[in-house]
C-alpha cells in the first residue's frame, strides 16, 4: 500500500523504511535488544544459535557467523 509511483530509489527506500517504522509502532514493537536486557557479551552465543537454527535453511542467502553477530550488534 505504499505509494511509490514516480519516486526515485532513495525516496522509495525512505518510504519503505518509514512504513516499516510506522507498522512497528502500531503493533508495539518499539524496543531494541538492549532495552530487553541483551548485552554485547550475549552476541556470540546468540549468533551461534542463529546460524545453527533449522529455520536458517529457508533464508534466501547464506548467513555467516560474523554477519549474524553484526546484525545482533546493530539491533542493540
Short mmCIF file of N, CA and C in Angstrom, two decimals, residues 3-61:
data_model
loop_
_atom_site.label_atom_id
_atom_site.label_comp_id
_atom_site.label_asym_id
_atom_site.label_seq_id
_atom_site.Cartn_x
_atom_site.Cartn_y
_atom_site.Cartn_z
N UNK A 3 2.66 4.20 -1.67
CA UNK A 3 2.60 4.88 -2.97
C UNK A 3 4.01 5.29 -3.38
N UNK A 4 4.59 4.57 -4.35
CA UNK A 4 5.96 4.87 -4.77
C UNK A 4 6.05 5.28 -6.24
N UNK A 5 4.93 5.37 -6.90
CA UNK A 5 4.92 5.72 -8.32
C UNK A 5 5.60 7.08 -8.51
N UNK A 6 6.54 7.12 -9.44
CA UNK A 6 7.22 8.36 -9.75
C UNK A 6 8.37 8.71 -8.82
N UNK A 7 8.62 7.88 -7.81
CA UNK A 7 9.70 8.14 -6.86
C UNK A 7 11.00 7.51 -7.35
N UNK A 8 12.10 8.17 -7.05
CA UNK A 8 13.40 7.59 -7.31
C UNK A 8 13.72 6.57 -6.22
N UNK A 9 14.80 5.83 -6.42
CA UNK A 9 15.18 4.78 -5.47
C UNK A 9 15.36 5.30 -4.05
N UNK A 10 16.09 6.41 -3.81
CA UNK A 10 16.24 6.88 -2.43
C UNK A 10 14.90 7.20 -1.76
N UNK A 11 13.99 7.81 -2.49
CA UNK A 11 12.68 8.13 -1.94
C UNK A 11 11.87 6.87 -1.67
N UNK A 12 12.00 5.86 -2.53
CA UNK A 12 11.31 4.58 -2.32
C UNK A 12 11.82 3.91 -1.04
N UNK A 13 13.15 3.91 -0.88
CA UNK A 13 13.73 3.30 0.32
C UNK A 13 13.23 4.01 1.57
N UNK A 14 13.19 5.34 1.54
CA UNK A 14 12.72 6.10 2.70
C UNK A 14 11.25 5.79 2.98
N UNK A 15 10.44 5.74 1.94
CA UNK A 15 9.02 5.43 2.11
C UNK A 15 8.84 4.05 2.73
N UNK A 16 9.63 3.07 2.28
CA UNK A 16 9.54 1.72 2.83
C UNK A 16 9.96 1.71 4.30
N UNK A 17 11.09 2.33 4.60
CA UNK A 17 11.56 2.35 5.99
C UNK A 17 10.58 3.09 6.91
N UNK A 18 10.02 4.19 6.43
CA UNK A 18 9.02 4.92 7.21
C UNK A 18 7.79 4.05 7.46
N UNK A 19 7.38 3.30 6.45
CA UNK A 19 6.22 2.42 6.58
C UNK A 19 6.48 1.30 7.58
N UNK A 20 7.68 0.73 7.53
CA UNK A 20 8.04 -0.33 8.48
C UNK A 20 8.06 0.22 9.90
N UNK A 21 8.63 1.40 10.08
CA UNK A 21 8.67 2.02 11.41
C UNK A 21 7.26 2.29 11.93
N UNK A 22 6.40 2.76 11.06
CA UNK A 22 5.00 3.01 11.43
C UNK A 22 4.31 1.70 11.85
N UNK A 23 4.54 0.63 11.10
CA UNK A 23 3.96 -0.67 11.43
C UNK A 23 4.47 -1.15 12.79
N UNK A 24 5.78 -1.05 13.01
CA UNK A 24 6.36 -1.47 14.28
C UNK A 24 5.72 -0.74 15.45
N UNK A 25 5.56 0.57 15.32
CA UNK A 25 4.96 1.35 16.39
C UNK A 25 3.50 0.95 16.61
N UNK A 26 2.77 0.70 15.52
CA UNK A 26 1.35 0.39 15.64
C UNK A 26 1.09 -0.96 16.32
N UNK A 27 2.05 -1.89 16.22
CA UNK A 27 1.88 -3.19 16.86
C UNK A 27 2.69 -3.33 18.15
N UNK A 28 3.34 -2.25 18.56
CA UNK A 28 4.03 -2.25 19.85
C UNK A 28 5.44 -2.81 19.82
N UNK A 29 6.06 -2.89 18.65
CA UNK A 29 7.44 -3.36 18.56
C UNK A 29 8.33 -2.12 18.51
N UNK A 30 8.72 -1.65 19.67
CA UNK A 30 9.49 -0.42 19.70
C UNK A 30 10.70 -0.51 20.63
N UNK A 31 11.13 -1.72 20.89
CA UNK A 31 12.27 -1.91 21.78
C UNK A 31 13.47 -2.43 21.02
N UNK A 32 14.64 -2.04 21.49
CA UNK A 32 15.87 -2.61 20.96
C UNK A 32 16.23 -3.80 21.83
N UNK A 33 17.18 -4.60 21.38
CA UNK A 33 17.60 -5.74 22.19
C UNK A 33 18.16 -5.29 23.54
N UNK A 34 18.91 -4.19 23.54
CA UNK A 34 19.48 -3.72 24.82
C UNK A 34 18.39 -3.33 25.81
N UNK A 35 17.25 -2.86 25.33
CA UNK A 35 16.16 -2.48 26.23
C UNK A 35 15.49 -3.70 26.88
N UNK A 36 15.73 -4.88 26.33
CA UNK A 36 15.16 -6.09 26.92
C UNK A 36 16.24 -6.94 27.59
N UNK A 37 17.43 -6.33 27.81
CA UNK A 37 18.45 -6.99 28.62
C UNK A 37 19.58 -7.69 27.89
N UNK A 38 19.59 -7.64 26.56
CA UNK A 38 20.68 -8.27 25.81
C UNK A 38 21.90 -7.35 25.86
N UNK A 39 23.07 -7.96 26.07
CA UNK A 39 24.32 -7.19 26.11
C UNK A 39 25.26 -7.68 25.01
N UNK A 40 26.32 -6.95 24.79
CA UNK A 40 27.31 -7.35 23.77
C UNK A 40 27.91 -8.72 24.10
N UNK A 41 28.00 -9.02 25.38
CA UNK A 41 28.55 -10.32 25.79
C UNK A 41 27.67 -11.47 25.33
N UNK A 42 26.38 -11.22 25.12
CA UNK A 42 25.45 -12.25 24.68
C UNK A 42 25.53 -12.55 23.19
N UNK A 43 26.11 -11.63 22.42
CA UNK A 43 26.08 -11.73 20.96
C UNK A 43 26.71 -13.01 20.42
N UNK A 44 27.90 -13.42 20.85
CA UNK A 44 28.48 -14.64 20.27
C UNK A 44 27.57 -15.87 20.42
N UNK A 45 26.98 -16.04 21.58
CA UNK A 45 26.09 -17.18 21.80
C UNK A 45 24.83 -17.07 20.93
N UNK A 46 24.21 -15.89 20.91
CA UNK A 46 23.00 -15.70 20.11
C UNK A 46 23.27 -15.93 18.64
N UNK A 47 24.38 -15.40 18.13
CA UNK A 47 24.71 -15.57 16.72
C UNK A 47 24.99 -17.03 16.38
N UNK A 48 25.70 -17.72 17.27
CA UNK A 48 25.99 -19.13 17.03
C UNK A 48 24.71 -19.95 16.97
N UNK A 49 23.78 -19.66 17.86
CA UNK A 49 22.49 -20.36 17.84
C UNK A 49 21.70 -20.01 16.59
N UNK A 50 21.76 -18.75 16.17
CA UNK A 50 21.01 -18.32 14.99
C UNK A 50 21.47 -19.04 13.73
N UNK A 51 22.78 -19.17 13.54
CA UNK A 51 23.26 -19.81 12.31
C UNK A 51 23.06 -21.32 12.33
N UNK A 52 22.79 -21.89 13.50
CA UNK A 52 22.51 -23.33 13.59
C UNK A 52 21.02 -23.64 13.62
N UNK A 53 20.19 -22.60 13.69
CA UNK A 53 18.75 -22.79 13.75
C UNK A 53 18.26 -23.40 12.42
N UNK A 54 17.42 -24.44 12.47
CA UNK A 54 16.92 -25.06 11.24
C UNK A 54 16.19 -24.09 10.31
N UNK A 55 15.60 -23.06 10.85
CA UNK A 55 14.87 -22.09 10.02
C UNK A 55 15.79 -21.33 9.08
N UNK A 56 17.07 -21.28 9.39
CA UNK A 56 18.00 -20.53 8.55
C UNK A 56 18.12 -21.15 7.16
N UNK A 57 17.74 -22.42 7.04
CA UNK A 57 17.80 -23.09 5.74
C UNK A 57 16.88 -22.44 4.71
N UNK A 58 15.82 -21.79 5.17
CA UNK A 58 14.89 -21.14 4.24
C UNK A 58 15.25 -19.69 3.97
N UNK A 59 16.33 -19.21 4.58
CA UNK A 59 16.78 -17.85 4.32
C UNK A 59 17.22 -17.75 2.86
N UNK A 60 16.89 -16.65 2.18
CA UNK A 60 17.25 -16.54 0.77
C UNK A 60 18.76 -16.53 0.49
N UNK A 61 19.56 -16.22 1.50
CA UNK A 61 21.01 -16.28 1.31
C UNK A 61 21.68 -16.83 2.55
#
